[in-house]
PDB file of C-alpha atoms in Angstrom:
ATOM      1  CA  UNK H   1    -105.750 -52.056  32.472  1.00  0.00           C
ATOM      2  CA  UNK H   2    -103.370 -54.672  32.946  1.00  0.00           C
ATOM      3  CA  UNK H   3    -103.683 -58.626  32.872  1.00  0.00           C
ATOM      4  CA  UNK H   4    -103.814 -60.220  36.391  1.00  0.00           C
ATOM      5  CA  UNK H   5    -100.629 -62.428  35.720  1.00  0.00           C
ATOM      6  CA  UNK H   6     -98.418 -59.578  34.275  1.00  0.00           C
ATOM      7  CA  UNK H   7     -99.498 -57.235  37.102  1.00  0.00           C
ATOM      8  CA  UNK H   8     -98.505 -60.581  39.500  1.00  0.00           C
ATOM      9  CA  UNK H   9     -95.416 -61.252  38.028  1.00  0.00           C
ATOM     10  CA  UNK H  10     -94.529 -57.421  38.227  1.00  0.00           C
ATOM     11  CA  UNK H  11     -94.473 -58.127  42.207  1.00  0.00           C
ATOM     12  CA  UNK H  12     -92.435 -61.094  41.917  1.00  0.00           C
ATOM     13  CA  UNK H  13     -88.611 -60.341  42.086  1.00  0.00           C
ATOM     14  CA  UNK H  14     -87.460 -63.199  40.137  1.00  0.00           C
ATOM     15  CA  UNK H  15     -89.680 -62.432  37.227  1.00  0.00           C
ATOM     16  CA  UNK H  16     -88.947 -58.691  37.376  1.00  0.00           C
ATOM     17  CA  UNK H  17     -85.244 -59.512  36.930  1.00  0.00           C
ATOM     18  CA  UNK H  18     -86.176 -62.683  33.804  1.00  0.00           C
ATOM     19  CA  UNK H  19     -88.749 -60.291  32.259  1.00  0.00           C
ATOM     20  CA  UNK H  20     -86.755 -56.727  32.844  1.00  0.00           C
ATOM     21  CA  UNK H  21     -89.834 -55.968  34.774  1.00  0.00           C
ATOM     22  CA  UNK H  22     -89.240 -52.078  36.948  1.00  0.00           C
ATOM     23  CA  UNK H  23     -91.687 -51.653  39.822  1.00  0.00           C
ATOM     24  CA  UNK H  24     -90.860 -48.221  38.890  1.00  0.00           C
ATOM     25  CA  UNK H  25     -92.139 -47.895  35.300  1.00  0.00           C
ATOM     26  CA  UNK H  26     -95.781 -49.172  36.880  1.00  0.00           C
ATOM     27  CA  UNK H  27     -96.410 -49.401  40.433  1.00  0.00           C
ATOM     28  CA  UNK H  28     -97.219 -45.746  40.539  1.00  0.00           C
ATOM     29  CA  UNK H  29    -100.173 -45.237  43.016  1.00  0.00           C
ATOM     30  CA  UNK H  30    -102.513 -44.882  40.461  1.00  0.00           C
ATOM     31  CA  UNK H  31    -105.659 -47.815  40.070  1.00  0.00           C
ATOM     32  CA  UNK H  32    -105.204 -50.371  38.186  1.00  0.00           C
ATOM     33  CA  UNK H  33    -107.901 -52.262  36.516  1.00  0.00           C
ATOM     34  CA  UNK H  34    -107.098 -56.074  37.210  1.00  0.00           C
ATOM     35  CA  UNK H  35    -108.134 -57.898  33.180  1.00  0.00           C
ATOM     36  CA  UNK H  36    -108.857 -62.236  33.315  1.00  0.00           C
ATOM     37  CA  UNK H  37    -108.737 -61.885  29.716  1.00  0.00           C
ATOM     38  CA  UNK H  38    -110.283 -60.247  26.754  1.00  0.00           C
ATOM     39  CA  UNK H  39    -111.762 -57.203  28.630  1.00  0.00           C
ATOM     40  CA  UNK H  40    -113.889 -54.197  26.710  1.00  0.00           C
ATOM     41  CA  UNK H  41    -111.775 -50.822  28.000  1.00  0.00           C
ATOM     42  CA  UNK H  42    -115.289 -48.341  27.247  1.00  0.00           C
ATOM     43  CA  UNK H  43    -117.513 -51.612  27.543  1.00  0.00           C
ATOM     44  CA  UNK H  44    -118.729 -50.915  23.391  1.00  0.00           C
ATOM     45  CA  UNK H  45    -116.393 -53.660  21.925  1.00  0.00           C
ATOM     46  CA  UNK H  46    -114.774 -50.707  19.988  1.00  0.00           C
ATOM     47  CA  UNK H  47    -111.592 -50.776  22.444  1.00  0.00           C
ATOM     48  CA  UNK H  48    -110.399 -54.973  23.535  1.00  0.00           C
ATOM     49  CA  UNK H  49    -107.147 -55.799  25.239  1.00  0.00           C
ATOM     50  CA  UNK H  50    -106.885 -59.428  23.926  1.00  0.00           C
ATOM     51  CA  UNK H  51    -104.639 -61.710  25.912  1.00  0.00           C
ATOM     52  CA  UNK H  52    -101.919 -62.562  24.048  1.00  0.00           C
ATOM     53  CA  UNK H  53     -99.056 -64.767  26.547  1.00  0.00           C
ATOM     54  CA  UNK H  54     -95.918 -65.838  26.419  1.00  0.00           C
ATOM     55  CA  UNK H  55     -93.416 -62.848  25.431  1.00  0.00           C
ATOM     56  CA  UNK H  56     -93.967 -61.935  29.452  1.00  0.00           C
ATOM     57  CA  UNK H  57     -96.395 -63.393  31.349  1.00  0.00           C
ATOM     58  CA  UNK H  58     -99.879 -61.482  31.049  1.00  0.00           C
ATOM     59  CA  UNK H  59     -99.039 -59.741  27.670  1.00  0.00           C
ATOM     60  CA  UNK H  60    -101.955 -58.191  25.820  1.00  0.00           C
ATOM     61  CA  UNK H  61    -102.259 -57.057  22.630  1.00  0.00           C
ATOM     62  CA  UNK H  62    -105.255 -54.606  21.266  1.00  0.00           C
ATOM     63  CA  UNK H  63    -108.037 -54.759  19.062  1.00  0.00           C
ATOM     64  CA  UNK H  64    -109.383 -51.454  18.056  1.00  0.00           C
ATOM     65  CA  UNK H  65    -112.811 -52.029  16.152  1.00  0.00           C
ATOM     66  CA  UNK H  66    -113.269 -49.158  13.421  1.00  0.00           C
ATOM     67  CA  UNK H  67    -115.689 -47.959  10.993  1.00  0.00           C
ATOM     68  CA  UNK H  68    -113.619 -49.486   8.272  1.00  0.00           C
ATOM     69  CA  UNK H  69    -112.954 -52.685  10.111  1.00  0.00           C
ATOM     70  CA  UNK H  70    -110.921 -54.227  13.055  1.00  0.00           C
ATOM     71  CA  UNK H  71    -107.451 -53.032  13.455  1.00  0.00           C
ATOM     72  CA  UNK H  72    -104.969 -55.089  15.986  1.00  0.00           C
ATOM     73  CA  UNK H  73    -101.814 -54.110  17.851  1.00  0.00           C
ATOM     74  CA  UNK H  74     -99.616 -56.695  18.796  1.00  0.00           C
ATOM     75  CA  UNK H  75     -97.100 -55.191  21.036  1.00  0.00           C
ATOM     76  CA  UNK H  76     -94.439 -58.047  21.469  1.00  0.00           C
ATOM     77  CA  UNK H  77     -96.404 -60.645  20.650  1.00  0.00           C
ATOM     78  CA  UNK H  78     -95.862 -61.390  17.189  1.00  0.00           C
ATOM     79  CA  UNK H  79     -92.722 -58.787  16.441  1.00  0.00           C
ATOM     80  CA  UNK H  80     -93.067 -58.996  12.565  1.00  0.00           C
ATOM     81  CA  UNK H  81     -95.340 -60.475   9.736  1.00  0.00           C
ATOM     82  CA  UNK H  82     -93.318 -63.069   9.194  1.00  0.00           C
ATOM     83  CA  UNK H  83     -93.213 -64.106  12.530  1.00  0.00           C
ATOM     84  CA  UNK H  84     -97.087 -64.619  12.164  1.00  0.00           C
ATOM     85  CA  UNK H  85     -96.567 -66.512   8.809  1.00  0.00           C
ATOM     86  CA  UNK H  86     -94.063 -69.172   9.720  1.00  0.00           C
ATOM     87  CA  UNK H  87     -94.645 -69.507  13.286  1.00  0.00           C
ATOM     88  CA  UNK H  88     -91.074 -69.256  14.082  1.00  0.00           C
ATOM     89  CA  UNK H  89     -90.746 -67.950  17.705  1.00  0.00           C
ATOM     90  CA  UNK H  90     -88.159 -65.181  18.501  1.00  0.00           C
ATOM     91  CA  UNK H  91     -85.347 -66.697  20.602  1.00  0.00           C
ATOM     92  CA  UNK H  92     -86.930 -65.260  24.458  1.00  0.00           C
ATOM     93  CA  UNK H  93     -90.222 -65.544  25.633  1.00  0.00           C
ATOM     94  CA  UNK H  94     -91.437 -66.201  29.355  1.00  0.00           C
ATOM     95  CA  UNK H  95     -93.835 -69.348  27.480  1.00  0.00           C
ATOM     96  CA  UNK H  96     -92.933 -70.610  24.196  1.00  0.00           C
ATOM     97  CA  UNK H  97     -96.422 -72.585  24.415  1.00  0.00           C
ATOM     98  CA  UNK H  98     -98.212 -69.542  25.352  1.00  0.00           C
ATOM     99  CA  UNK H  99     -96.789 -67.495  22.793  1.00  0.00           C
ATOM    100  CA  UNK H 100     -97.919 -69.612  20.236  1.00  0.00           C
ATOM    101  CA  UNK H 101    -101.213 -70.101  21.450  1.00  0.00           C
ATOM    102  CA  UNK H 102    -101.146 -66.511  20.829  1.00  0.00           C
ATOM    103  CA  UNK H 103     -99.971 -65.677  17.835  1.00  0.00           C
ATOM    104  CA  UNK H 104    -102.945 -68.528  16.858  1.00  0.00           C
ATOM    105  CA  UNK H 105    -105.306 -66.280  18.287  1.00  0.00           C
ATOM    106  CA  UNK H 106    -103.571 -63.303  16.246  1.00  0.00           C
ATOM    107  CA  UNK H 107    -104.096 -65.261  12.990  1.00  0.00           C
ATOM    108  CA  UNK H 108    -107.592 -66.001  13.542  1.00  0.00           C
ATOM    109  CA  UNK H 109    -108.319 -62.550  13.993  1.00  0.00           C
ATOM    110  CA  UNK H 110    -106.019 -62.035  11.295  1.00  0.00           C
ATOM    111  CA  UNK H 111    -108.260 -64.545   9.120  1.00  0.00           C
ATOM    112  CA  UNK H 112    -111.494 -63.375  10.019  1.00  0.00           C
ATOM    113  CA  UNK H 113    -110.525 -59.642   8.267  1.00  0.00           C
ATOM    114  CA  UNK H 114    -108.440 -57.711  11.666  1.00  0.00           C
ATOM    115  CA  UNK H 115    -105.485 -55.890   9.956  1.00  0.00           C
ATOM    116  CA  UNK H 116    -102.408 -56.372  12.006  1.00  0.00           C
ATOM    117  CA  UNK H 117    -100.265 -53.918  13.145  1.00  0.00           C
ATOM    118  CA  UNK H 118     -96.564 -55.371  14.085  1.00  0.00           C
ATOM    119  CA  UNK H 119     -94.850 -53.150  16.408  1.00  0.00           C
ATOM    120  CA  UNK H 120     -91.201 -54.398  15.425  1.00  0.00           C
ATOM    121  CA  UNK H 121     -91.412 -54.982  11.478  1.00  0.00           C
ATOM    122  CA  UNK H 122     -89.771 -51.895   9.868  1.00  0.00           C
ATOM    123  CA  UNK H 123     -91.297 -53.431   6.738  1.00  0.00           C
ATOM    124  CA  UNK H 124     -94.440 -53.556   7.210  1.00  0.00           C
ATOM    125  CA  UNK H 125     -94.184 -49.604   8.530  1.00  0.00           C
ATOM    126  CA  UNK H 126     -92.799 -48.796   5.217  1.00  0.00           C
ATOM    127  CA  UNK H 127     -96.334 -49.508   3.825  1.00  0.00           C
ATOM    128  CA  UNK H 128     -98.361 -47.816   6.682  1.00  0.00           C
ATOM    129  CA  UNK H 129     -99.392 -44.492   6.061  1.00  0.00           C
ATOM    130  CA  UNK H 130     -97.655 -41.751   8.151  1.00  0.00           C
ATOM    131  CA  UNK H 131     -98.858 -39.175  10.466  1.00  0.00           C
ATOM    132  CA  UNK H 132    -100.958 -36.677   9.669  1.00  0.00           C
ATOM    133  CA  UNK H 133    -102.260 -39.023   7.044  1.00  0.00           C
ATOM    134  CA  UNK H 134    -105.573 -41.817   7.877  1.00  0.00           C
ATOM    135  CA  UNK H 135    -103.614 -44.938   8.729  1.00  0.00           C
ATOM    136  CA  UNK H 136    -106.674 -47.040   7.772  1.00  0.00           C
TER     137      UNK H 136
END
């Protein structure tokens, strides 16, 4: 599952070089499920790829919807809490606009009770519980 404008910019030569896209790492043979947005992966809200633009062109992020509440991984689109606090961009992104369009959407999610995962913020993993042990 992949958003329509990443998988489109993945064909495009001059945004595989600006985003360090590799035909390679994706254009496999395999089938590829074309997402215009949010888009339910088992189609019982429980798995969401959430559009989240602007650190490459169709970015997504992922809400996971547990028993014990709503769980969201950002990938690269807000790299660390504070990031998500202060609103202060990172210094490349394919959108500036778009990424902060999404890491608006991140905070309202954020806001109404989704705990945010930041895949960058060696802080925050300090106070993340380990494998084997219940992350949430």
């Amino acid at each position: 599952v992949i958003q329509r404008p990443e998988w489109e910019a993945g064909a495009e030569p001059e945004l595989q070089k600006k985003n360090g896209f590799n035909p390679a790492d994706y254009d496999l043979g395999h089938e590829v499920v074309l997402a215009a947005g949010e888009h339910d992966v088992f189609g019982d809200g429980r798995v969401v790829c959430v559009p989240t633009y602007g650190h490459t062109p169709g970015h997504q992020s992922l809400r996971v919807r547990l028993d014990s509440g709503d769980v969201v991984l950002t990938g690269d689109a807000c790299y660390f809490r504070e990031t998500l606090e202060s609103m202060r961009l990172p210094s490349f992104a394919h959108d500036f606009d778009q990424m902060r369009q999404s890491l608006e959407v991140l905070r309202a999610l954020r806001d109404r009770g989704a705990r945010i995962f930041f895949g960058h913020d060696a802080n925050f993993w300090k106070d993340v519980p380990q494998a084997p042990l219940e992350v949430v």
